[in-house]
């Protein structure tokens, strides 16, 4: 790997100061889109998705197009030479010769980092298995900042599949570095937050947290409720998935006990865990999250390509 190239594999690759700068830049892009319309003219992004995606891939592509750049890539590894036995490292090595920056999703944990060994362009982890999803986190942080006006002194409930939920792992990691956070982990016993996050991140930053399997007993205390899907693709056993998939369904009745200014988030896609009736509640912010994700990806692309605007 070239040490002069800055990539993003894990949200810890960015300091809090850098994250805050990205948030300010994203807000500036949001307010002045014309200023950035040609910022990436003659630059090319590759989106290499070895695992399905709607939001992340299209959001990266929209981000680069809105910066005046170009995009190539694949949305399905079955149409790539992976099918002929090419390794991911070789694929990334080849594509690195064709583009200026790569966004990559892969079902194996750590694949983007491993594949980056021979690459001379920045690589962005667009989700690696049940591990990390740092650019989702960037969009989540902007959403929280916009909706609450702060990134401190918040009680945040994380609900659903906390074991395999990569969006949760990255967001917990990021928020742990801000002041006054208090976490509530809501999951069935089989899908609890991993020990490595409890022992490493939460203890290291002295974050107060509790674990429960009942959303009803904690919803009234939350400033943010971050719902997630039980992910069929991460289960080895169909019976376990079927047993757990509808464990939590957030509906208007449960929300009667929540704060009036609760912010309801979800990385999407949703399956059953938020009833459609909640979509019209002013506290539902999960579709706004998608827009924030695009602006943060624009800011990140500019940063990793060292493009500064006056
Ligand atoms: N939030 C998210 O990663 O969605 P996609 O899987 O559709 O990219």
JSON list of N, CA and C and ligand atoms in Angstrom, two decimals, residues 49 52-57 105 126 133 136 166-167 267-269, ligand 1:
[
{"chain": "A", "resi": 49, "resn": "UNK", "atom": "N", "xyz": [-18.88, -3.31, -6.37]},
{"chain": "A", "resi": 49, "resn": "UNK", "atom": "CA", "xyz": [-19.78, -3.86, -5.36]},
{"chain": "A", "resi": 49, "resn": "UNK", "atom": "C", "xyz": [-19.91, -5.37, -5.55]},
{"chain": "A", "resi": 52, "resn": "UNK", "atom": "N", "xyz": [-24.81, -6.90, -2.79]},
{"chain": "A", "resi": 52, "resn": "UNK", "atom": "CA", "xyz": [-25.87, -5.99, -3.24]},
{"chain": "A", "resi": 52, "resn": "UNK", "atom": "C", "xyz": [-25.92, -4.67, -2.47]},
{"chain": "A", "resi": 53, "resn": "UNK", "atom": "N", "xyz": [-26.41, -3.65, -3.16]},
{"chain": "A", "resi": 53, "resn": "UNK", "atom": "CA", "xyz": [-26.57, -2.32, -2.55]},
{"chain": "A", "resi": 53, "resn": "UNK", "atom": "C", "xyz": [-27.52, -1.51, -3.41]},
{"chain": "A", "resi": 54, "resn": "UNK", "atom": "N", "xyz": [-28.29, -0.67, -2.78]},
{"chain": "A", "resi": 54, "resn": "UNK", "atom": "CA", "xyz": [-29.04, 0.37, -3.51]},
{"chain": "A", "resi": 54, "resn": "UNK", "atom": "C", "xyz": [-28.46, 1.73, -3.14]},
{"chain": "A", "resi": 55, "resn": "UNK", "atom": "N", "xyz": [-28.61, 2.09, -1.85]},
{"chain": "A", "resi": 55, "resn": "UNK", "atom": "CA", "xyz": [-28.23, 3.42, -1.39]},
{"chain": "A", "resi": 55, "resn": "UNK", "atom": "C", "xyz": [-26.75, 3.74, -1.54]},
{"chain": "A", "resi": 56, "resn": "UNK", "atom": "N", "xyz": [-25.91, 2.86, -1.02]},
{"chain": "A", "resi": 56, "resn": "UNK", "atom": "CA", "xyz": [-24.50, 3.22, -0.92]},
{"chain": "A", "resi": 56, "resn": "UNK", "atom": "C", "xyz": [-23.89, 3.41, -2.30]},
{"chain": "A", "resi": 57, "resn": "UNK", "atom": "N", "xyz": [-24.16, 2.45, -3.19]},
{"chain": "A", "resi": 57, "resn": "UNK", "atom": "CA", "xyz": [-23.56, 2.56, -4.52]},
{"chain": "A", "resi": 57, "resn": "UNK", "atom": "C", "xyz": [-24.11, 3.78, -5.26]},
{"chain": "A", "resi": 105, "resn": "UNK", "atom": "N", "xyz": [-17.46, -2.54, -1.90]},
{"chain": "A", "resi": 105, "resn": "UNK", "atom": "CA", "xyz": [-18.21, -3.32, -0.89]},
{"chain": "A", "resi": 105, "resn": "UNK", "atom": "C", "xyz": [-17.92, -4.79, -1.11]},
{"chain": "A", "resi": 126, "resn": "UNK", "atom": "N", "xyz": [-17.05, 0.52, 1.46]},
{"chain": "A", "resi": 126, "resn": "UNK", "atom": "CA", "xyz": [-18.49, 0.80, 1.35]},
{"chain": "A", "resi": 126, "resn": "UNK", "atom": "C", "xyz": [-19.31, -0.29, 2.03]},
{"chain": "A", "resi": 133, "resn": "UNK", "atom": "N", "xyz": [-19.02, 0.02, 8.29]},
{"chain": "A", "resi": 133, "resn": "UNK", "atom": "CA", "xyz": [-19.65, 0.75, 7.17]},
{"chain": "A", "resi": 133, "resn": "UNK", "atom": "C", "xyz": [-19.40, 2.24, 7.43]},
{"chain": "A", "resi": 136, "resn": "UNK", "atom": "N", "xyz": [-21.60, 5.11, 5.82]},
{"chain": "A", "resi": 136, "resn": "UNK", "atom": "CA", "xyz": [-22.96, 5.20, 6.39]},
{"chain": "A", "resi": 136, "resn": "UNK", "atom": "C", "xyz": [-22.89, 6.03, 7.68]},
{"chain": "A", "resi": 166, "resn": "UNK", "atom": "N", "xyz": [-23.18, -3.86, 10.68]},
{"chain": "A", "resi": 166, "resn": "UNK", "atom": "CA", "xyz": [-21.94, -3.08, 10.49]},
{"chain": "A", "resi": 166, "resn": "UNK", "atom": "C", "xyz": [-22.18, -1.58, 10.65]},
{"chain": "A", "resi": 167, "resn": "UNK", "atom": "N", "xyz": [-23.40, -1.13, 10.33]},
{"chain": "A", "resi": 167, "resn": "UNK", "atom": "CA", "xyz": [-23.68, 0.30, 10.49]},
{"chain": "A", "resi": 167, "resn": "UNK", "atom": "C", "xyz": [-23.63, 0.68, 11.98]},
{"chain": "A", "resi": 267, "resn": "UNK", "atom": "N", "xyz": [-30.53, 2.74, 8.72]},
{"chain": "A", "resi": 267, "resn": "UNK", "atom": "CA", "xyz": [-29.66, 2.85, 7.54]},
{"chain": "A", "resi": 267, "resn": "UNK", "atom": "C", "xyz": [-30.38, 2.40, 6.26]},
{"chain": "A", "resi": 268, "resn": "UNK", "atom": "N", "xyz": [-31.46, 1.66, 6.42]},
{"chain": "A", "resi": 268, "resn": "UNK", "atom": "CA", "xyz": [-32.21, 1.06, 5.31]},
{"chain": "A", "resi": 268, "resn": "UNK", "atom": "C", "xyz": [-31.31, 0.05, 4.56]},
{"chain": "A", "resi": 269, "resn": "UNK", "atom": "N", "xyz": [-31.80, -0.96, 3.89]},
{"chain": "A", "resi": 269, "resn": "UNK", "atom": "CA", "xyz": [-33.21, -1.20, 3.65]},
{"chain": "A", "resi": 269, "resn": "UNK", "atom": "C", "xyz": [-33.94, -1.68, 4.90]},
{"chain": "B", "resi": 1, "resn": "LIG", "atom": "N1", "xyz": [-27.51, 1.55, 4.07]},
{"chain": "B", "resi": 1, "resn": "LIG", "atom": "C1", "xyz": [-26.99, 0.76, 3.13]},
{"chain": "B", "resi": 1, "resn": "LIG", "atom": "O1", "xyz": [-25.81, 0.34, 3.18]},
{"chain": "B", "resi": 1, "resn": "LIG", "atom": "O2", "xyz": [-27.86, 0.43, 2.12]},
{"chain": "B", "resi": 1, "resn": "LIG", "atom": "P1", "xyz": [-27.50, -0.40, 0.83]},
{"chain": "B", "resi": 1, "resn": "LIG", "atom": "O3", "xyz": [-27.17, -1.81, 1.28]},
{"chain": "B", "resi": 1, "resn": "LIG", "atom": "O4", "xyz": [-28.70, -0.33, -0.06]},
{"chain": "B", "resi": 1, "resn": "LIG", "atom": "O5", "xyz": [-26.28, 0.21, 0.19]}
]
